[in-house]
Tab-separated table of N, CA and C in Angstrom:
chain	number	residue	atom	x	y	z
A	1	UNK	N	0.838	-1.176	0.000
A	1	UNK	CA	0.000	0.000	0.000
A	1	UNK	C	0.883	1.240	0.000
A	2	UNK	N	0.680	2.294	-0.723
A	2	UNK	CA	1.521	3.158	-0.796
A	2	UNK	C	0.984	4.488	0.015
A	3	UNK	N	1.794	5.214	0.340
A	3	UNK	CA	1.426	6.059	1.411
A	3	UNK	C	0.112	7.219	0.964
A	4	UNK	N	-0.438	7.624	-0.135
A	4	UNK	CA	-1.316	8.123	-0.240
A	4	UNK	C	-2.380	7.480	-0.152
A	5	UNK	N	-2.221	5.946	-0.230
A	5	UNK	CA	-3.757	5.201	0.020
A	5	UNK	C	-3.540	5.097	1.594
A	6	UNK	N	-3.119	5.558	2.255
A	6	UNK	CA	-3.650	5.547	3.627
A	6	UNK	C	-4.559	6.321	3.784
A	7	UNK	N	-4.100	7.603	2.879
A	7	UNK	CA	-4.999	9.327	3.390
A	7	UNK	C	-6.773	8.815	2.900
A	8	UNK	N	-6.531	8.022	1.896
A	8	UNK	CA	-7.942	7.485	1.085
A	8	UNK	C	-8.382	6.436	1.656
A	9	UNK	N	-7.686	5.354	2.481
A	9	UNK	CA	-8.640	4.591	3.114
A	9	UNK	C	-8.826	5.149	4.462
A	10	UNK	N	-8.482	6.126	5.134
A	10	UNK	CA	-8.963	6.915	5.919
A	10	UNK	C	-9.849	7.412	5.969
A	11	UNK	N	-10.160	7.994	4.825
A	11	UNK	CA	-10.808	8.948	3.878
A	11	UNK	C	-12.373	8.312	4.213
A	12	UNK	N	-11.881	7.040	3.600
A	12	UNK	CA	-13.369	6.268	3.859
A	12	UNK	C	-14.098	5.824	4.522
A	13	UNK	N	-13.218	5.676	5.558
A	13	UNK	CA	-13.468	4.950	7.146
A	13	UNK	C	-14.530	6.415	7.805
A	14	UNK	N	-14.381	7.763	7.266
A	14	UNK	CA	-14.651	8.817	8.210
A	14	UNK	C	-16.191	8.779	8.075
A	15	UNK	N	-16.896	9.183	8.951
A	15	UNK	CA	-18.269	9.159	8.686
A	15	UNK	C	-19.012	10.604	8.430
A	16	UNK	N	-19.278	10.820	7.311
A	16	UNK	CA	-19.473	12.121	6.386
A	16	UNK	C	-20.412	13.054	7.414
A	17	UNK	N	-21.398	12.652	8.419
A	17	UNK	CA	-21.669	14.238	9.382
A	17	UNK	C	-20.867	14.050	10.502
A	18	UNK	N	-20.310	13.329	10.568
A	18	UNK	CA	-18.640	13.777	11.760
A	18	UNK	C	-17.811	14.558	10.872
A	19	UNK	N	-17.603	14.331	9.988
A	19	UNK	CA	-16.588	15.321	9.244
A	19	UNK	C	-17.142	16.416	9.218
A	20	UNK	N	-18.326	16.597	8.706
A	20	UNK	CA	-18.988	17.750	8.840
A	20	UNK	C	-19.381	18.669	9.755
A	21	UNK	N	-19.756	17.916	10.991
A	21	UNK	CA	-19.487	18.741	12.213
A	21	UNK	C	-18.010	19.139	12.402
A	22	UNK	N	-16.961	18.490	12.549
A	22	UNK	CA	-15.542	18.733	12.741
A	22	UNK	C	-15.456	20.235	11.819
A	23	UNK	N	-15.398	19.733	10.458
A	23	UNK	CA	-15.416	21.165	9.749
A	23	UNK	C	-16.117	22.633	10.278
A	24	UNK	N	-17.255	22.009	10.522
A	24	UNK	CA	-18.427	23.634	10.910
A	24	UNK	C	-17.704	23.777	11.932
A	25	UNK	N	-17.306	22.702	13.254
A	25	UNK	CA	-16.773	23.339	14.285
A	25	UNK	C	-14.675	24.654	14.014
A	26	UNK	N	-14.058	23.914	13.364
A	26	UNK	CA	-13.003	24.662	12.654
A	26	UNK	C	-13.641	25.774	12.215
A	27	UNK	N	-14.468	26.392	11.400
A	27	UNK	CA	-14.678	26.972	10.400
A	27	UNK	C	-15.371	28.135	11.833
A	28	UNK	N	-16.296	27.614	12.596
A	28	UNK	CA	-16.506	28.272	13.849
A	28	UNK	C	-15.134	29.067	14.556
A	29	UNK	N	-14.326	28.499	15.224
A	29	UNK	CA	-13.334	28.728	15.528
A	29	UNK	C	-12.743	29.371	14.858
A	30	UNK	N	-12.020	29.785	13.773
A	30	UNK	CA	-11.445	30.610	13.242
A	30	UNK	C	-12.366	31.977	12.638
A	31	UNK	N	-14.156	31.564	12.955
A	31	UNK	CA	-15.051	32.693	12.439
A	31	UNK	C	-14.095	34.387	13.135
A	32	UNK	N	-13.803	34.521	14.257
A	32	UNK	CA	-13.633	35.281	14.977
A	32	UNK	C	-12.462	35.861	14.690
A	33	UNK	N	-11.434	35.254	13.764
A	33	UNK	CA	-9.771	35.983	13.490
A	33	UNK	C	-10.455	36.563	11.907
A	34	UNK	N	-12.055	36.590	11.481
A	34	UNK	CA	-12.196	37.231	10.140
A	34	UNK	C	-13.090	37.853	10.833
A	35	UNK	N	-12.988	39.591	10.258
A	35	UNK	CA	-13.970	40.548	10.456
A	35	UNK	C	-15.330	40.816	10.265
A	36	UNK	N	-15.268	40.267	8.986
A	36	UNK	CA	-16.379	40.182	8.413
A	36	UNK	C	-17.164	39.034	8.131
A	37	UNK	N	-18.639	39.062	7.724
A	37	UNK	CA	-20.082	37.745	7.925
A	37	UNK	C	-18.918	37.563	6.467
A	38	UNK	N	-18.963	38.486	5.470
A	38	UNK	CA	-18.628	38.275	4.079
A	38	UNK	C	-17.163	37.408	3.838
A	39	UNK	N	-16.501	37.428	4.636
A	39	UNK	CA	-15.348	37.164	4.654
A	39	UNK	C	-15.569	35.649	5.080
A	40	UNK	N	-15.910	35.398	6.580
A	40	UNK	CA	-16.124	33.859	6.698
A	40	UNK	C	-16.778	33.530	5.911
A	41	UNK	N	-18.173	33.592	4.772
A	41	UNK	CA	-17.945	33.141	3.941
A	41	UNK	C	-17.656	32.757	2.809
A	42	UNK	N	-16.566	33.411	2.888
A	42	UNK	CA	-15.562	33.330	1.527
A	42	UNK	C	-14.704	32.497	1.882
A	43	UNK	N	-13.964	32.853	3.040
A	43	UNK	CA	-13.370	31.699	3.439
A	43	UNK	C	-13.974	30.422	3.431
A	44	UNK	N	-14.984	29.765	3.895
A	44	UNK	CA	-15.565	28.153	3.929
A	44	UNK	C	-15.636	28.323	2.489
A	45	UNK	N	-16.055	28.871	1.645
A	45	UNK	CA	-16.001	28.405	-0.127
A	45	UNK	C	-14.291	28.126	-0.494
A	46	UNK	N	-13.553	28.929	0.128
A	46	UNK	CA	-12.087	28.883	-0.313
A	46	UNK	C	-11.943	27.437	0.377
A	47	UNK	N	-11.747	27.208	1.251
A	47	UNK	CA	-11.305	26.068	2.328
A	47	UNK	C	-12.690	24.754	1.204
A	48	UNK	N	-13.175	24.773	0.956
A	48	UNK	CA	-13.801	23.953	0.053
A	48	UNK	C	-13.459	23.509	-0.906
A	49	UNK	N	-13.449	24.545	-1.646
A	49	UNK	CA	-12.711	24.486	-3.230
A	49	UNK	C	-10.989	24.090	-2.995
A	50	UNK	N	-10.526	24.700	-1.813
A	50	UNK	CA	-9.514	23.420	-2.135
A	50	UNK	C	-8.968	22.161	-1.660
A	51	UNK	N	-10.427	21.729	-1.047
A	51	UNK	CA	-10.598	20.480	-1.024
A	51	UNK	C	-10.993	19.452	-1.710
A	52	UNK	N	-11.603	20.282	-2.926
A	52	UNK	CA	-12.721	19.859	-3.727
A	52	UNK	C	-11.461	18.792	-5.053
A	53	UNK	N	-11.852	18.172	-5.660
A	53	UNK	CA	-11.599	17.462	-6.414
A	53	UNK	C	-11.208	18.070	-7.976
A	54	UNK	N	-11.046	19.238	-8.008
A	54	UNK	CA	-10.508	20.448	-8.599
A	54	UNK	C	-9.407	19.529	-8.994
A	55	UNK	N	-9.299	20.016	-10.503
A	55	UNK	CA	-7.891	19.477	-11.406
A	55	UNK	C	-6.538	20.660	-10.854
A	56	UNK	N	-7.006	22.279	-10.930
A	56	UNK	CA	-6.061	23.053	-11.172
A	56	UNK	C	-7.216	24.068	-10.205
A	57	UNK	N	-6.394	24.377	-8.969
A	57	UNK	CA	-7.051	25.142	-7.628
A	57	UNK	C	-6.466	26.856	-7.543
A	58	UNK	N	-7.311	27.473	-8.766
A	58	UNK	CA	-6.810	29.228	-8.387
A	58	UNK	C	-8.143	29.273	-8.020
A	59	UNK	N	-7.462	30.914	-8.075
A	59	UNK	CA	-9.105	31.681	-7.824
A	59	UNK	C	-9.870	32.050	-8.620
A	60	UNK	N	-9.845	31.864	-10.045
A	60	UNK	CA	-11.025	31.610	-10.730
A	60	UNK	C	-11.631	30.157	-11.331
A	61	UNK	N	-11.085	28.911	-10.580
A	61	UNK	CA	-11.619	27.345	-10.731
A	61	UNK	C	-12.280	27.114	-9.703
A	62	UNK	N	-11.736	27.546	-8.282
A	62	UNK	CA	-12.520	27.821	-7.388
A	62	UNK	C	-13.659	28.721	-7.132
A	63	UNK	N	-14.085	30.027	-7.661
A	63	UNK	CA	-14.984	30.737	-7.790
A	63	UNK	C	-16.013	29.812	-8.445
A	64	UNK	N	-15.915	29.754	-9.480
A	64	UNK	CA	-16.776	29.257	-10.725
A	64	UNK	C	-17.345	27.996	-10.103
A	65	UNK	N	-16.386	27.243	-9.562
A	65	UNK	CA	-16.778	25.681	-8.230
A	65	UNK	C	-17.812	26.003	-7.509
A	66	UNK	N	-17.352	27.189	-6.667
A	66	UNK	CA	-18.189	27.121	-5.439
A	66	UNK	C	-19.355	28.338	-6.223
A	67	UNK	N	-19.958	28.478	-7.275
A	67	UNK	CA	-20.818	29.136	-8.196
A	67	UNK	C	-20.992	30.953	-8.367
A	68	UNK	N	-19.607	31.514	-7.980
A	68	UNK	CA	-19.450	32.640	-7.922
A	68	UNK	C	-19.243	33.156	-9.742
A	69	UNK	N	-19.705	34.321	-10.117
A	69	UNK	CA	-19.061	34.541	-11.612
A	69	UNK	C	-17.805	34.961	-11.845
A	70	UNK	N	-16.893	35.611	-10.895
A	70	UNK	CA	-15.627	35.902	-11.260
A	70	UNK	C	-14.902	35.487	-9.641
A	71	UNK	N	-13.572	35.939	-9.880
A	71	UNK	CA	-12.833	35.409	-8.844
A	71	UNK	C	-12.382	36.356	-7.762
A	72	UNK	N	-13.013	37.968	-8.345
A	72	UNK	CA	-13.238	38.864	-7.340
A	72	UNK	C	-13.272	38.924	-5.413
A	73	UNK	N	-14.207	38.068	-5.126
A	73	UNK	CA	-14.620	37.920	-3.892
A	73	UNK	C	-13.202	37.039	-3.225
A	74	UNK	N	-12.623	36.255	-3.926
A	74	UNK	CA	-11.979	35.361	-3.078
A	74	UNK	C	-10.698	35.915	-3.629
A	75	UNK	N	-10.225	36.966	-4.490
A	75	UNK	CA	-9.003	37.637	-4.300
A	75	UNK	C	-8.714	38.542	-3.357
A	76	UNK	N	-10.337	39.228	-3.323
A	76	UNK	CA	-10.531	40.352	-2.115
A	76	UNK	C	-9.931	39.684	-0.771
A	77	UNK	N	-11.097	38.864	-0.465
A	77	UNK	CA	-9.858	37.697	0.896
A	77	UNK	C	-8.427	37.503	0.761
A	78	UNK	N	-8.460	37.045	0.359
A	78	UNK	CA	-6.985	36.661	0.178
A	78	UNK	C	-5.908	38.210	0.080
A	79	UNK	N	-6.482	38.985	-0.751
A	79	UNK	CA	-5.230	40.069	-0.372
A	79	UNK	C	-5.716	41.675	0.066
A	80	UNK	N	-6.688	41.595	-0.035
A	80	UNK	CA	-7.691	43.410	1.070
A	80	UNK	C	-8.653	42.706	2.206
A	81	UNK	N	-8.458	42.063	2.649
A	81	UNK	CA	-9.656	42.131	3.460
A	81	UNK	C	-9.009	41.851	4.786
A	82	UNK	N	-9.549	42.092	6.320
A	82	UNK	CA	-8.974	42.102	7.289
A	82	UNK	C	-9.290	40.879	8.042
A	83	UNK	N	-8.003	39.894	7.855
A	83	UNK	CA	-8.410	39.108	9.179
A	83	UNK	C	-7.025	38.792	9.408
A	84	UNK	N	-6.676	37.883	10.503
A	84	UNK	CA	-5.665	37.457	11.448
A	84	UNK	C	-4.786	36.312	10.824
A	85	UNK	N	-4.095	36.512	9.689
A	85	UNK	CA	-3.785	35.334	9.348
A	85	UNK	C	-2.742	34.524	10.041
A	86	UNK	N	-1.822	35.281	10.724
A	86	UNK	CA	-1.162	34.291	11.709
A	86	UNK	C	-1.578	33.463	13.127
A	87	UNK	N	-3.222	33.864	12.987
A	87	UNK	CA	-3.898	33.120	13.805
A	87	UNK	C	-4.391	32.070	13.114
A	88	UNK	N	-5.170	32.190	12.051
A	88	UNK	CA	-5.191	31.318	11.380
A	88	UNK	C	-4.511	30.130	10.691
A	89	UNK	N	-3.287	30.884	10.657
A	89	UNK	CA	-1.693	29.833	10.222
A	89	UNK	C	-1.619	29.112	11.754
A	90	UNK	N	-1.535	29.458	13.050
A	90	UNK	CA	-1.310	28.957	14.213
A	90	UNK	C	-2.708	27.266	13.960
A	91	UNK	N	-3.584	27.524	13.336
A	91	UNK	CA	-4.660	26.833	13.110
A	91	UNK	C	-4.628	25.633	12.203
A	92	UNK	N	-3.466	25.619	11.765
A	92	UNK	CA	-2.779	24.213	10.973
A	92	UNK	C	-3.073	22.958	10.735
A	93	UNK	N	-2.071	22.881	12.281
A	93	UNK	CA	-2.431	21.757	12.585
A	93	UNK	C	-3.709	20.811	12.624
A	94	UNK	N	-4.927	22.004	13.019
A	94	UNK	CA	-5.984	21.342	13.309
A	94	UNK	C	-6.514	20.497	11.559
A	95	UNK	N	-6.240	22.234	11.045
A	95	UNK	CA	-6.896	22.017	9.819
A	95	UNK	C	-6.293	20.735	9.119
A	96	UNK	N	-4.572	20.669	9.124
A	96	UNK	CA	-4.257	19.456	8.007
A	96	UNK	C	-5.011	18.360	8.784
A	97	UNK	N	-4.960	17.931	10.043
A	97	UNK	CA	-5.523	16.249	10.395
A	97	UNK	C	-6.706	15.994	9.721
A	98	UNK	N	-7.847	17.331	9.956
A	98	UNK	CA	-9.136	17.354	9.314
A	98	UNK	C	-8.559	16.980	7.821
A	99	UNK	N	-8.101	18.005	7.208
A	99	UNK	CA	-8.235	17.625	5.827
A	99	UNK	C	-7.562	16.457	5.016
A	100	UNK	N	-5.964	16.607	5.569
A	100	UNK	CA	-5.652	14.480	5.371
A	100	UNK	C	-6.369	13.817	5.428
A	101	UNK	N	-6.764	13.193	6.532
A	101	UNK	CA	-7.783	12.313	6.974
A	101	UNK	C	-9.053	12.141	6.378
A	102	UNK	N	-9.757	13.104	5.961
A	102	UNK	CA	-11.195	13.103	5.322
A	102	UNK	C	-11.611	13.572	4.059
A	103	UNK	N	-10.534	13.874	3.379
A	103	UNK	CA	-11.072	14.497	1.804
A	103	UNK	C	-12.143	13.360	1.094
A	104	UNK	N	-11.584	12.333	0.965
A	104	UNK	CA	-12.821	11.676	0.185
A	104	UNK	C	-13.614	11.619	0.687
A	105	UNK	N	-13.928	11.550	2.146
A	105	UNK	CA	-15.524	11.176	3.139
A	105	UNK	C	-15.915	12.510	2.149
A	106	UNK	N	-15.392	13.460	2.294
A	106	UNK	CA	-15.784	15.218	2.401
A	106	UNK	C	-16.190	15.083	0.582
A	107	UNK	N	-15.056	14.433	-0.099
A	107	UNK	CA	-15.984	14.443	-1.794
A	107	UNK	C	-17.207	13.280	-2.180
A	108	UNK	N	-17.044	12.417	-1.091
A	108	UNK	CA	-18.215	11.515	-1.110
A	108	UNK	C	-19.420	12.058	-0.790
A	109	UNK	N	-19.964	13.220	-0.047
A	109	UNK	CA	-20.731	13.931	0.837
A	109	UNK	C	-21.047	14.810	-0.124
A	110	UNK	N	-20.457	15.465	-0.775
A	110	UNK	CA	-20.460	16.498	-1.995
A	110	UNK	C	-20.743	16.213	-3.274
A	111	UNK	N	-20.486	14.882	-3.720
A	111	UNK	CA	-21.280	14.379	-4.871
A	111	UNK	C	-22.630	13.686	-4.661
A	112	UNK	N	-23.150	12.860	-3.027
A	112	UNK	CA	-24.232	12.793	-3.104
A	112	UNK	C	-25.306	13.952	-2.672
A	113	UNK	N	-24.999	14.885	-2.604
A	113	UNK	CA	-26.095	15.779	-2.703
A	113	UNK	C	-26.311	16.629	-3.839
């Protein structure tokens, strides 16, 4: 077995509204280092899209993903908008275990709805 099929039979083992709570709860937690309603959610579409099963992950494959028309909103985040990013970087850790561990539960969950 080679070391990326661990992350995928992990992946599968996870049970898709535990992941989902785990996520809302992260996505909670870091609500407070972004200023703005607009901003957290830009962020959970960003933190999506590049989880998402995306061939090639900018900000206009991701816009268009998460059904925005241009890539405006999630450049604004990313380079004018005010939040804490070295709080958020301090937030890592949490985020890689979540996201190693569960991407396919998380694209299994996303294609059946």
């Amino acid at each position: 077995m080679k070391t990326n099929d661990h992350a995928v039979t992990a992946g599968h083992s996870v049970d898709p509204a535990r992941w989902q709570e785990a996520f809302e709860g992260l996505m909670s937690r870091i609500a407070g280092r972004l200023t703005r309603v607009e901003s957290r959610c830009r962020a959970r579409k960003l933190v999506l899209g590049l989880l998402s099963d995306l061939l090639r992950k900018n900000c206009w494959t991701i816009a268009e993903w998460a059904g925005d028309k241009t890539p405006d909103g999630t450049q604004h985040l990313l380079g004018r908008s005010k939040w804490d990013a070295d709080q958020v970087r301090d937030d890592a850790p949490t985020w890689s275990s979540i996201c190693t561990t569960t991407r396919q539960s998380w694209l299994s969950t996303r294609q059946a709805t």
